[in-house]
């Protein structure tokens, strides 16, 4: 059996290793094997200047660019990821770079040279003098409604019930898809203080590490089926209230799931 994964390891650990290897190959002019394990002594010899020159080369194809050079080959977000990736492997990764020590020591990724470079690249990007962003445009309300409409007009069960339920839940909580995919029915309950509403917890969010990080969030009903998880009236254990039709768990919302819902152990269908 393969060794158990360390829960504290970043999910992008293979990418982080690739960044570290690329840096060390560049710094030492050596083609290290992909499976090479760098020792603490090798990592401890790294300095902020080494990182600065590497990041400059990646962004400008120059080790020491001037004020008129433009970072046309890498975005500031990429440099921030490379910085974070290499920081994970630093022997003193929790300590900022100490310039007063003799010799200077600490985590070279936490240095003014690296931070000032990232600020400079961001400034160039703001002035449209850097690499163009490849980020997608923000979703518009019409895009959201069209997506829901297309899915709910298909005959495929998952596309018609499960996927719209997940999308609407994600929209309501301003959450990531992964947060909603792991949401369980036990985390959704009727509010004791406002019985016409529901409360829910996002226990899978990337920022949740203990119970107090996931307080109850309120779920309000609506007469707009494009937004609320389900605005179907009638059976299925709906929670009635001043919103006219209330919120339903099942019935018309999940004809096959029987009290179905979103991902996790909920079954399949609208909540």
PDB file of C-alpha atoms in Angstrom:
ATOM      1  CA  UNK A   1       0.000   0.000   0.000  1.00  0.00           C
ATOM      2  CA  UNK A   2       1.236   3.543  -0.696  1.00  0.00           C
ATOM      3  CA  UNK A   3       2.175   5.574   2.386  1.00  0.00           C
ATOM      4  CA  UNK A   4      -0.615   7.598   3.951  1.00  0.00           C
ATOM      5  CA  UNK A   5      -0.699  11.195   2.815  1.00  0.00           C
ATOM      6  CA  UNK A   6       0.310  13.825   5.368  1.00  0.00           C
ATOM      7  CA  UNK A   7      -2.873  15.892   6.004  1.00  0.00           C
ATOM      8  CA  UNK A   8      -0.747  19.026   6.304  1.00  0.00           C
ATOM      9  CA  UNK A   9       0.701  18.645   2.827  1.00  0.00           C
ATOM     10  CA  UNK A  10      -0.681  21.061   0.231  1.00  0.00           C
ATOM     11  CA  UNK A  11      -2.856  19.480  -2.440  1.00  0.00           C
ATOM     12  CA  UNK A  12      -0.586  21.036  -5.060  1.00  0.00           C
ATOM     13  CA  UNK A  13       2.524  19.371  -3.627  1.00  0.00           C
ATOM     14  CA  UNK A  14       3.659  17.909  -6.998  1.00  0.00           C
ATOM     15  CA  UNK A  15       3.478  21.389  -8.567  1.00  0.00           C
ATOM     16  CA  UNK A  16       5.362  22.825  -5.584  1.00  0.00           C
ATOM     17  CA  UNK A  17       8.122  20.259  -6.013  1.00  0.00           C
ATOM     18  CA  UNK A  18       8.333  21.105  -9.709  1.00  0.00           C
ATOM     19  CA  UNK A  19       8.769  24.814  -8.914  1.00  0.00           C
ATOM     20  CA  UNK A  20      11.511  24.072  -6.364  1.00  0.00           C
ATOM     21  CA  UNK A  21      13.338  21.794  -8.777  1.00  0.00           C
ATOM     22  CA  UNK A  22      13.169  24.382 -11.583  1.00  0.00           C
ATOM     23  CA  UNK A  23      14.597  27.027  -9.242  1.00  0.00           C
ATOM     24  CA  UNK A  24      17.432  24.802  -8.013  1.00  0.00           C
ATOM     25  CA  UNK A  25      18.298  23.783 -11.587  1.00  0.00           C
ATOM     26  CA  UNK A  26      18.430  27.459 -12.557  1.00  0.00           C
ATOM     27  CA  UNK A  27      20.385  28.527  -9.491  1.00  0.00           C
ATOM     28  CA  UNK A  28      23.023  25.776  -9.619  1.00  0.00           C
ATOM     29  CA  UNK A  29      23.063  25.220 -13.405  1.00  0.00           C
ATOM     30  CA  UNK A  30      22.417  21.537 -12.731  1.00  0.00           C
ATOM     31  CA  UNK A  31      19.750  19.289 -14.202  1.00  0.00           C
ATOM     32  CA  UNK A  32      18.465  17.528 -11.085  1.00  0.00           C
ATOM     33  CA  UNK A  33      16.331  14.365 -11.508  1.00  0.00           C
ATOM     34  CA  UNK A  34      12.618  14.825 -10.897  1.00  0.00           C
ATOM     35  CA  UNK A  35      12.769  12.547  -7.849  1.00  0.00           C
ATOM     36  CA  UNK A  36      15.769  14.335  -6.313  1.00  0.00           C
ATOM     37  CA  UNK A  37      15.302  15.240  -2.636  1.00  0.00           C
ATOM     38  CA  UNK A  38      17.050  18.478  -1.665  1.00  0.00           C
ATOM     39  CA  UNK A  39      18.738  18.472   1.724  1.00  0.00           C
ATOM     40  CA  UNK A  40      18.273  21.156   4.366  1.00  0.00           C
ATOM     41  CA  UNK A  41      21.842  22.267   3.692  1.00  0.00           C
ATOM     42  CA  UNK A  42      21.062  22.849   0.020  1.00  0.00           C
ATOM     43  CA  UNK A  43      17.830  24.657   0.831  1.00  0.00           C
ATOM     44  CA  UNK A  44      19.456  26.647   3.627  1.00  0.00           C
ATOM     45  CA  UNK A  45      21.970  28.098   1.161  1.00  0.00           C
ATOM     46  CA  UNK A  46      19.161  29.863  -0.684  1.00  0.00           C
ATOM     47  CA  UNK A  47      19.098  33.666  -0.380  1.00  0.00           C
ATOM     48  CA  UNK A  48      16.541  36.392  -1.228  1.00  0.00           C
ATOM     49  CA  UNK A  49      18.797  37.544  -4.078  1.00  0.00           C
ATOM     50  CA  UNK A  50      18.667  34.066  -5.621  1.00  0.00           C
ATOM     51  CA  UNK A  51      14.883  34.120  -5.542  1.00  0.00           C
ATOM     52  CA  UNK A  52      14.738  37.680  -6.841  1.00  0.00           C
ATOM     53  CA  UNK A  53      16.918  36.847  -9.828  1.00  0.00           C
ATOM     54  CA  UNK A  54      14.923  33.702 -10.589  1.00  0.00           C
ATOM     55  CA  UNK A  55      11.556  35.478 -10.438  1.00  0.00           C
ATOM     56  CA  UNK A  56      12.893  38.343 -12.551  1.00  0.00           C
ATOM     57  CA  UNK A  57      14.102  35.872 -15.147  1.00  0.00           C
ATOM     58  CA  UNK A  58      10.694  34.184 -15.197  1.00  0.00           C
ATOM     59  CA  UNK A  59       8.836  37.489 -15.521  1.00  0.00           C
ATOM     60  CA  UNK A  60      11.184  39.540 -17.708  1.00  0.00           C
ATOM     61  CA  UNK A  61      13.706  37.029 -19.075  1.00  0.00           C
ATOM     62  CA  UNK A  62      16.370  39.114 -17.325  1.00  0.00           C
ATOM     63  CA  UNK A  63      18.072  38.490 -14.002  1.00  0.00           C
ATOM     64  CA  UNK A  64      18.266  42.176 -13.103  1.00  0.00           C
ATOM     65  CA  UNK A  65      15.640  44.156 -15.058  1.00  0.00           C
ATOM     66  CA  UNK A  66      15.593  47.936 -15.068  1.00  0.00           C
ATOM     67  CA  UNK A  67      12.680  50.347 -14.486  1.00  0.00           C
ATOM     68  CA  UNK A  68      11.783  50.352 -18.185  1.00  0.00           C
ATOM     69  CA  UNK A  69      11.636  46.557 -18.522  1.00  0.00           C
ATOM     70  CA  UNK A  70       8.168  45.013 -18.598  1.00  0.00           C
ATOM     71  CA  UNK A  71       7.145  41.704 -16.970  1.00  0.00           C
ATOM     72  CA  UNK A  72       5.645  40.216 -20.139  1.00  0.00           C
ATOM     73  CA  UNK A  73       6.239  36.540 -19.302  1.00  0.00           C
ATOM     74  CA  UNK A  74       4.646  36.058 -15.865  1.00  0.00           C
ATOM     75  CA  UNK A  75       1.914  37.596 -13.734  1.00  0.00           C
ATOM     76  CA  UNK A  76       2.257  38.666 -10.108  1.00  0.00           C
ATOM     77  CA  UNK A  77      -0.150  35.874  -9.124  1.00  0.00           C
ATOM     78  CA  UNK A  78       2.228  33.338 -10.649  1.00  0.00           C
ATOM     79  CA  UNK A  79       5.169  34.752  -8.702  1.00  0.00           C
ATOM     80  CA  UNK A  80       3.107  34.606  -5.516  1.00  0.00           C
ATOM     81  CA  UNK A  81       2.361  30.933  -6.156  1.00  0.00           C
ATOM     82  CA  UNK A  82       6.042  30.158  -6.817  1.00  0.00           C
ATOM     83  CA  UNK A  83       6.954  32.009  -3.647  1.00  0.00           C
ATOM     84  CA  UNK A  84       4.409  30.026  -1.625  1.00  0.00           C
ATOM     85  CA  UNK A  85       5.464  26.753  -3.264  1.00  0.00           C
ATOM     86  CA  UNK A  86       9.117  27.164  -2.331  1.00  0.00           C
ATOM     87  CA  UNK A  87       8.299  28.472   1.123  1.00  0.00           C
ATOM     88  CA  UNK A  88       6.800  25.091   2.008  1.00  0.00           C
ATOM     89  CA  UNK A  89      10.212  23.406   1.697  1.00  0.00           C
ATOM     90  CA  UNK A  90      12.254  25.997   3.601  1.00  0.00           C
ATOM     91  CA  UNK A  91      13.919  24.673   6.793  1.00  0.00           C
ATOM     92  CA  UNK A  92      12.940  27.905   8.607  1.00  0.00           C
ATOM     93  CA  UNK A  93       9.705  28.519   6.759  1.00  0.00           C
ATOM     94  CA  UNK A  94       7.942  30.178   9.725  1.00  0.00           C
ATOM     95  CA  UNK A  95      10.645  32.814  10.221  1.00  0.00           C
ATOM     96  CA  UNK A  96      10.954  35.949   8.132  1.00  0.00           C
ATOM     97  CA  UNK A  97      14.344  36.697   6.620  1.00  0.00           C
ATOM     98  CA  UNK A  98      16.576  38.181   9.320  1.00  0.00           C
ATOM     99  CA  UNK A  99      18.964  40.715   7.764  1.00  0.00           C
ATOM    100  CA  UNK A 100      20.626  41.522  11.118  1.00  0.00           C
ATOM    101  CA  UNK A 101      21.744  37.980  11.867  1.00  0.00           C
ATOM    102  CA  UNK A 102      25.329  36.981  11.115  1.00  0.00           C
ATOM    103  CA  UNK A 103      25.030  35.390   8.662  1.00  0.00           C
ATOM    104  CA  UNK A 104      21.485  36.420   7.631  1.00  0.00           C
ATOM    105  CA  UNK A 105      19.011  33.579   7.979  1.00  0.00           C
ATOM    106  CA  UNK A 106      15.334  32.680   7.891  1.00  0.00           C
ATOM    107  CA  UNK A 107      12.901  32.068   5.087  1.00  0.00           C
ATOM    108  CA  UNK A 108      14.168  33.848   1.951  1.00  0.00           C
ATOM    109  CA  UNK A 109      10.689  33.860   0.414  1.00  0.00           C
ATOM    110  CA  UNK A 110       9.658  36.200   3.246  1.00  0.00           C
ATOM    111  CA  UNK A 111      12.044  38.977   2.283  1.00  0.00           C
ATOM    112  CA  UNK A 112      11.721  42.554   1.091  1.00  0.00           C
ATOM    113  CA  UNK A 113      13.405  41.740  -2.237  1.00  0.00           C
ATOM    114  CA  UNK A 114      10.717  39.221  -3.160  1.00  0.00           C
ATOM    115  CA  UNK A 115       7.820  41.271  -1.784  1.00  0.00           C
ATOM    116  CA  UNK A 116       8.999  44.463  -3.494  1.00  0.00           C
ATOM    117  CA  UNK A 117       9.305  42.604  -6.797  1.00  0.00           C
ATOM    118  CA  UNK A 118       5.716  41.361  -6.557  1.00  0.00           C
ATOM    119  CA  UNK A 119       4.506  44.899  -5.817  1.00  0.00           C
ATOM    120  CA  UNK A 120       6.438  46.235  -8.800  1.00  0.00           C
ATOM    121  CA  UNK A 121       4.961  43.603 -11.124  1.00  0.00           C
ATOM    122  CA  UNK A 122       1.444  44.386  -9.890  1.00  0.00           C
ATOM    123  CA  UNK A 123       2.061  48.077 -10.555  1.00  0.00           C
ATOM    124  CA  UNK A 124       3.174  47.297 -14.103  1.00  0.00           C
ATOM    125  CA  UNK A 125       0.065  45.173 -14.613  1.00  0.00           C
ATOM    126  CA  UNK A 126      -2.160  48.011 -13.420  1.00  0.00           C
ATOM    127  CA  UNK A 127      -0.544  50.259 -16.030  1.00  0.00           C
ATOM    128  CA  UNK A 128      -1.103  47.614 -18.736  1.00  0.00           C
ATOM    129  CA  UNK A 129       2.659  47.124 -19.012  1.00  0.00           C
ATOM    130  CA  UNK A 130       2.704  43.502 -17.955  1.00  0.00           C
ATOM    131  CA  UNK A 131       1.454  40.184 -19.176  1.00  0.00           C
ATOM    132  CA  UNK A 132      -2.246  40.134 -20.006  1.00  0.00           C
ATOM    133  CA  UNK A 133      -4.517  38.367 -17.586  1.00  0.00           C
ATOM    134  CA  UNK A 134      -6.044  35.065 -18.668  1.00  0.00           C
ATOM    135  CA  UNK A 135      -8.760  35.226 -16.035  1.00  0.00           C
ATOM    136  CA  UNK A 136     -12.313  34.645 -17.239  1.00  0.00           C
ATOM    137  CA  UNK A 137     -14.803  37.482 -16.974  1.00  0.00           C
ATOM    138  CA  UNK A 138     -17.197  37.533 -14.049  1.00  0.00           C
ATOM    139  CA  UNK A 139     -20.429  35.604 -14.552  1.00  0.00           C
ATOM    140  CA  UNK A 140     -23.452  37.775 -15.313  1.00  0.00           C
ATOM    141  CA  UNK A 141     -26.984  37.163 -13.927  1.00  0.00           C
ATOM    142  CA  UNK A 142     -28.171  36.256 -17.417  1.00  0.00           C
ATOM    143  CA  UNK A 143     -25.392  33.622 -17.686  1.00  0.00           C
ATOM    144  CA  UNK A 144     -26.482  32.100 -14.383  1.00  0.00           C
ATOM    145  CA  UNK A 145     -30.171  31.956 -15.351  1.00  0.00           C
ATOM    146  CA  UNK A 146     -29.345  30.492 -18.770  1.00  0.00           C
ATOM    147  CA  UNK A 147     -27.220  27.755 -17.204  1.00  0.00           C
ATOM    148  CA  UNK A 148     -30.000  26.769 -14.802  1.00  0.00           C
ATOM    149  CA  UNK A 149     -32.576  26.814 -17.606  1.00  0.00           C
ATOM    150  CA  UNK A 150     -30.488  24.566 -19.881  1.00  0.00           C
ATOM    151  CA  UNK A 151     -29.851  22.042 -17.120  1.00  0.00           C
ATOM    152  CA  UNK A 152     -33.442  21.875 -15.875  1.00  0.00           C
ATOM    153  CA  UNK A 153     -34.778  21.288 -19.378  1.00  0.00           C
ATOM    154  CA  UNK A 154     -32.748  18.130 -19.916  1.00  0.00           C
ATOM    155  CA  UNK A 155     -33.975  14.585 -19.233  1.00  0.00           C
ATOM    156  CA  UNK A 156     -30.789  13.438 -17.515  1.00  0.00           C
ATOM    157  CA  UNK A 157     -31.505  13.091 -13.785  1.00  0.00           C
ATOM    158  CA  UNK A 158     -28.215  14.507 -12.509  1.00  0.00           C
ATOM    159  CA  UNK A 159     -28.272  17.450 -14.898  1.00  0.00           C
ATOM    160  CA  UNK A 160     -31.910  18.252 -14.207  1.00  0.00           C
ATOM    161  CA  UNK A 161     -31.914  17.986 -10.407  1.00  0.00           C
ATOM    162  CA  UNK A 162     -28.526  17.459  -8.761  1.00  0.00           C
ATOM    163  CA  UNK A 163     -26.412  19.973 -10.704  1.00  0.00           C
ATOM    164  CA  UNK A 164     -28.883  22.918 -10.500  1.00  0.00           C
ATOM    165  CA  UNK A 165     -29.253  22.277  -6.767  1.00  0.00           C
ATOM    166  CA  UNK A 166     -25.476  22.438  -6.304  1.00  0.00           C
ATOM    167  CA  UNK A 167     -25.139  25.582  -8.447  1.00  0.00           C
ATOM    168  CA  UNK A 168     -27.932  27.406  -6.603  1.00  0.00           C
ATOM    169  CA  UNK A 169     -26.501  26.406  -3.230  1.00  0.00           C
ATOM    170  CA  UNK A 170     -23.046  27.592  -4.266  1.00  0.00           C
ATOM    171  CA  UNK A 171     -24.554  30.903  -5.416  1.00  0.00           C
ATOM    172  CA  UNK A 172     -26.439  31.345  -2.134  1.00  0.00           C
ATOM    173  CA  UNK A 173     -23.395  30.761   0.069  1.00  0.00           C
ATOM    174  CA  UNK A 174     -20.853  32.448  -2.250  1.00  0.00           C
ATOM    175  CA  UNK A 175     -18.929  29.187  -1.962  1.00  0.00           C
ATOM    176  CA  UNK A 176     -16.600  27.000  -4.008  1.00  0.00           C
ATOM    177  CA  UNK A 177     -17.905  24.005  -5.890  1.00  0.00           C
ATOM    178  CA  UNK A 178     -15.878  21.713  -3.633  1.00  0.00           C
ATOM    179  CA  UNK A 179     -17.558  23.173  -0.525  1.00  0.00           C
ATOM    180  CA  UNK A 180     -21.004  22.326  -1.850  1.00  0.00           C
ATOM    181  CA  UNK A 181     -20.090  18.913  -3.254  1.00  0.00           C
ATOM    182  CA  UNK A 182     -19.192  17.809   0.275  1.00  0.00           C
ATOM    183  CA  UNK A 183     -22.212  19.391   1.952  1.00  0.00           C
ATOM    184  CA  UNK A 184     -24.272  16.861   3.927  1.00  0.00           C
ATOM    185  CA  UNK A 185     -27.954  16.838   4.807  1.00  0.00           C
ATOM    186  CA  UNK A 186     -27.130  16.801   8.530  1.00  0.00           C
ATOM    187  CA  UNK A 187     -25.656  20.312   8.132  1.00  0.00           C
ATOM    188  CA  UNK A 188     -29.002  21.747   6.975  1.00  0.00           C
ATOM    189  CA  UNK A 189     -31.762  22.267   9.531  1.00  0.00           C
ATOM    190  CA  UNK A 190     -34.726  24.469  10.333  1.00  0.00           C
ATOM    191  CA  UNK A 191     -33.935  27.646  12.237  1.00  0.00           C
ATOM    192  CA  UNK A 192     -35.244  27.585  15.796  1.00  0.00           C
ATOM    193  CA  UNK A 193     -35.289  31.374  16.007  1.00  0.00           C
ATOM    194  CA  UNK A 194     -36.885  31.984  12.589  1.00  0.00           C
ATOM    195  CA  UNK A 195     -38.841  28.819  11.716  1.00  0.00           C
ATOM    196  CA  UNK A 196     -39.593  30.000   8.174  1.00  0.00           C
ATOM    197  CA  UNK A 197     -35.899  29.843   7.323  1.00  0.00           C
ATOM    198  CA  UNK A 198     -33.167  27.232   7.292  1.00  0.00           C
ATOM    199  CA  UNK A 199     -29.611  27.269   8.594  1.00  0.00           C
ATOM    200  CA  UNK A 200     -26.643  25.469   7.093  1.00  0.00           C
ATOM    201  CA  UNK A 201     -22.940  25.000   7.711  1.00  0.00           C
ATOM    202  CA  UNK A 202     -20.093  24.822   5.199  1.00  0.00           C
ATOM    203  CA  UNK A 203     -17.772  22.412   6.952  1.00  0.00           C
ATOM    204  CA  UNK A 204     -15.599  21.688   3.915  1.00  0.00           C
ATOM    205  CA  UNK A 205     -14.435  25.227   3.160  1.00  0.00           C
ATOM    206  CA  UNK A 206     -10.679  25.580   2.712  1.00  0.00           C
ATOM    207  CA  UNK A 207     -10.575  28.077   5.605  1.00  0.00           C
ATOM    208  CA  UNK A 208     -12.291  25.731   8.076  1.00  0.00           C
ATOM    209  CA  UNK A 209      -9.971  23.938  10.468  1.00  0.00           C
ATOM    210  CA  UNK A 210     -12.091  23.848  13.633  1.00  0.00           C
ATOM    211  CA  UNK A 211     -15.752  24.023  14.667  1.00  0.00           C
ATOM    212  CA  UNK A 212     -15.861  27.773  15.266  1.00  0.00           C
ATOM    213  CA  UNK A 213     -14.730  28.409  11.688  1.00  0.00           C
ATOM    214  CA  UNK A 214     -18.064  27.193  10.287  1.00  0.00           C
ATOM    215  CA  UNK A 215     -20.918  29.026  12.049  1.00  0.00           C
ATOM    216  CA  UNK A 216     -24.507  28.541  10.959  1.00  0.00           C
ATOM    217  CA  UNK A 217     -25.510  30.588   7.929  1.00  0.00           C
ATOM    218  CA  UNK A 218     -29.106  31.514   7.211  1.00  0.00           C
ATOM    219  CA  UNK A 219     -30.937  30.252   4.135  1.00  0.00           C
ATOM    220  CA  UNK A 220     -33.836  32.410   2.956  1.00  0.00           C
ATOM    221  CA  UNK A 221     -36.579  31.334   0.602  1.00  0.00           C
ATOM    222  CA  UNK A 222     -37.626  33.168  -2.542  1.00  0.00           C
ATOM    223  CA  UNK A 223     -40.260  33.006  -5.248  1.00  0.00           C
ATOM    224  CA  UNK A 224     -37.568  32.900  -7.921  1.00  0.00           C
ATOM    225  CA  UNK A 225     -36.788  29.271  -8.816  1.00  0.00           C
ATOM    226  CA  UNK A 226     -33.581  30.384 -10.535  1.00  0.00           C
ATOM    227  CA  UNK A 227     -32.054  31.421  -7.214  1.00  0.00           C
ATOM    228  CA  UNK A 228     -33.532  29.464  -4.317  1.00  0.00           C
ATOM    229  CA  UNK A 229     -32.549  25.807  -3.909  1.00  0.00           C
ATOM    230  CA  UNK A 230     -36.187  24.838  -4.453  1.00  0.00           C
ATOM    231  CA  UNK A 231     -39.314  26.968  -4.488  1.00  0.00           C
ATOM    232  CA  UNK A 232     -41.672  24.051  -4.984  1.00  0.00           C
ATOM    233  CA  UNK A 233     -44.705  24.107  -2.728  1.00  0.00           C
ATOM    234  CA  UNK A 234     -46.444  21.091  -1.279  1.00  0.00           C
ATOM    235  CA  UNK A 235     -45.064  17.884   0.199  1.00  0.00           C
ATOM    236  CA  UNK A 236     -41.535  16.823   0.847  1.00  0.00           C
ATOM    237  CA  UNK A 237     -41.234  18.426   4.264  1.00  0.00           C
ATOM    238  CA  UNK A 238     -41.038  22.004   3.094  1.00  0.00           C
ATOM    239  CA  UNK A 239     -40.484  24.839   5.517  1.00  0.00           C
ATOM    240  CA  UNK A 240     -43.309  27.317   5.055  1.00  0.00           C
ATOM    241  CA  UNK A 241     -43.165  31.007   5.864  1.00  0.00           C
ATOM    242  CA  UNK A 242     -43.753  34.523   4.613  1.00  0.00           C
ATOM    243  CA  UNK A 243     -42.134  33.754   1.241  1.00  0.00           C
ATOM    244  CA  UNK A 244     -45.295  32.184  -0.173  1.00  0.00           C
ATOM    245  CA  UNK A 245     -44.065  28.773  -1.248  1.00  0.00           C
ATOM    246  CA  UNK A 246     -41.351  28.040   1.282  1.00  0.00           C
ATOM    247  CA  UNK A 247     -38.381  25.695   0.887  1.00  0.00           C
ATOM    248  CA  UNK A 248     -38.891  22.040   0.007  1.00  0.00           C
ATOM    249  CA  UNK A 249     -36.799  18.927   0.566  1.00  0.00           C
ATOM    250  CA  UNK A 250     -37.885  16.423  -2.039  1.00  0.00           C
ATOM    251  CA  UNK A 251     -41.398  15.855  -3.470  1.00  0.00           C
ATOM    252  CA  UNK A 252     -41.446  17.548  -6.862  1.00  0.00           C
ATOM    253  CA  UNK A 253     -37.882  18.709  -6.274  1.00  0.00           C
ATOM    254  CA  UNK A 254     -36.466  15.175  -6.217  1.00  0.00           C
ATOM    255  CA  UNK A 255     -38.921  12.657  -7.682  1.00  0.00           C
ATOM    256  CA  UNK A 256     -36.477   9.749  -7.384  1.00  0.00           C
ATOM    257  CA  UNK A 257     -34.284  10.806  -4.480  1.00  0.00           C
ATOM    258  CA  UNK A 258     -36.919  10.868  -1.741  1.00  0.00           C
ATOM    259  CA  UNK A 259     -35.839  13.887   0.254  1.00  0.00           C
ATOM    260  CA  UNK A 260     -32.857  14.247  -1.992  1.00  0.00           C
ATOM    261  CA  UNK A 261     -30.385  17.067  -2.055  1.00  0.00           C
ATOM    262  CA  UNK A 262     -26.960  18.242  -2.947  1.00  0.00           C
ATOM    263  CA  UNK A 263     -23.900  15.989  -3.050  1.00  0.00           C
ATOM    264  CA  UNK A 264     -22.449  14.367   0.036  1.00  0.00           C
ATOM    265  CA  UNK A 265     -24.915  11.867   1.560  1.00  0.00           C
ATOM    266  CA  UNK A 266     -28.019  13.773   0.534  1.00  0.00           C
ATOM    267  CA  UNK A 267     -28.928  11.631  -2.434  1.00  0.00           C
ATOM    268  CA  UNK A 268     -29.598  13.664  -5.521  1.00  0.00           C
ATOM    269  CA  UNK A 269     -31.953  16.467  -6.350  1.00  0.00           C
ATOM    270  CA  UNK A 270     -32.974  19.888  -5.116  1.00  0.00           C
ATOM    271  CA  UNK A 271     -32.846  20.836  -1.505  1.00  0.00           C
TER     272      UNK A 271
END
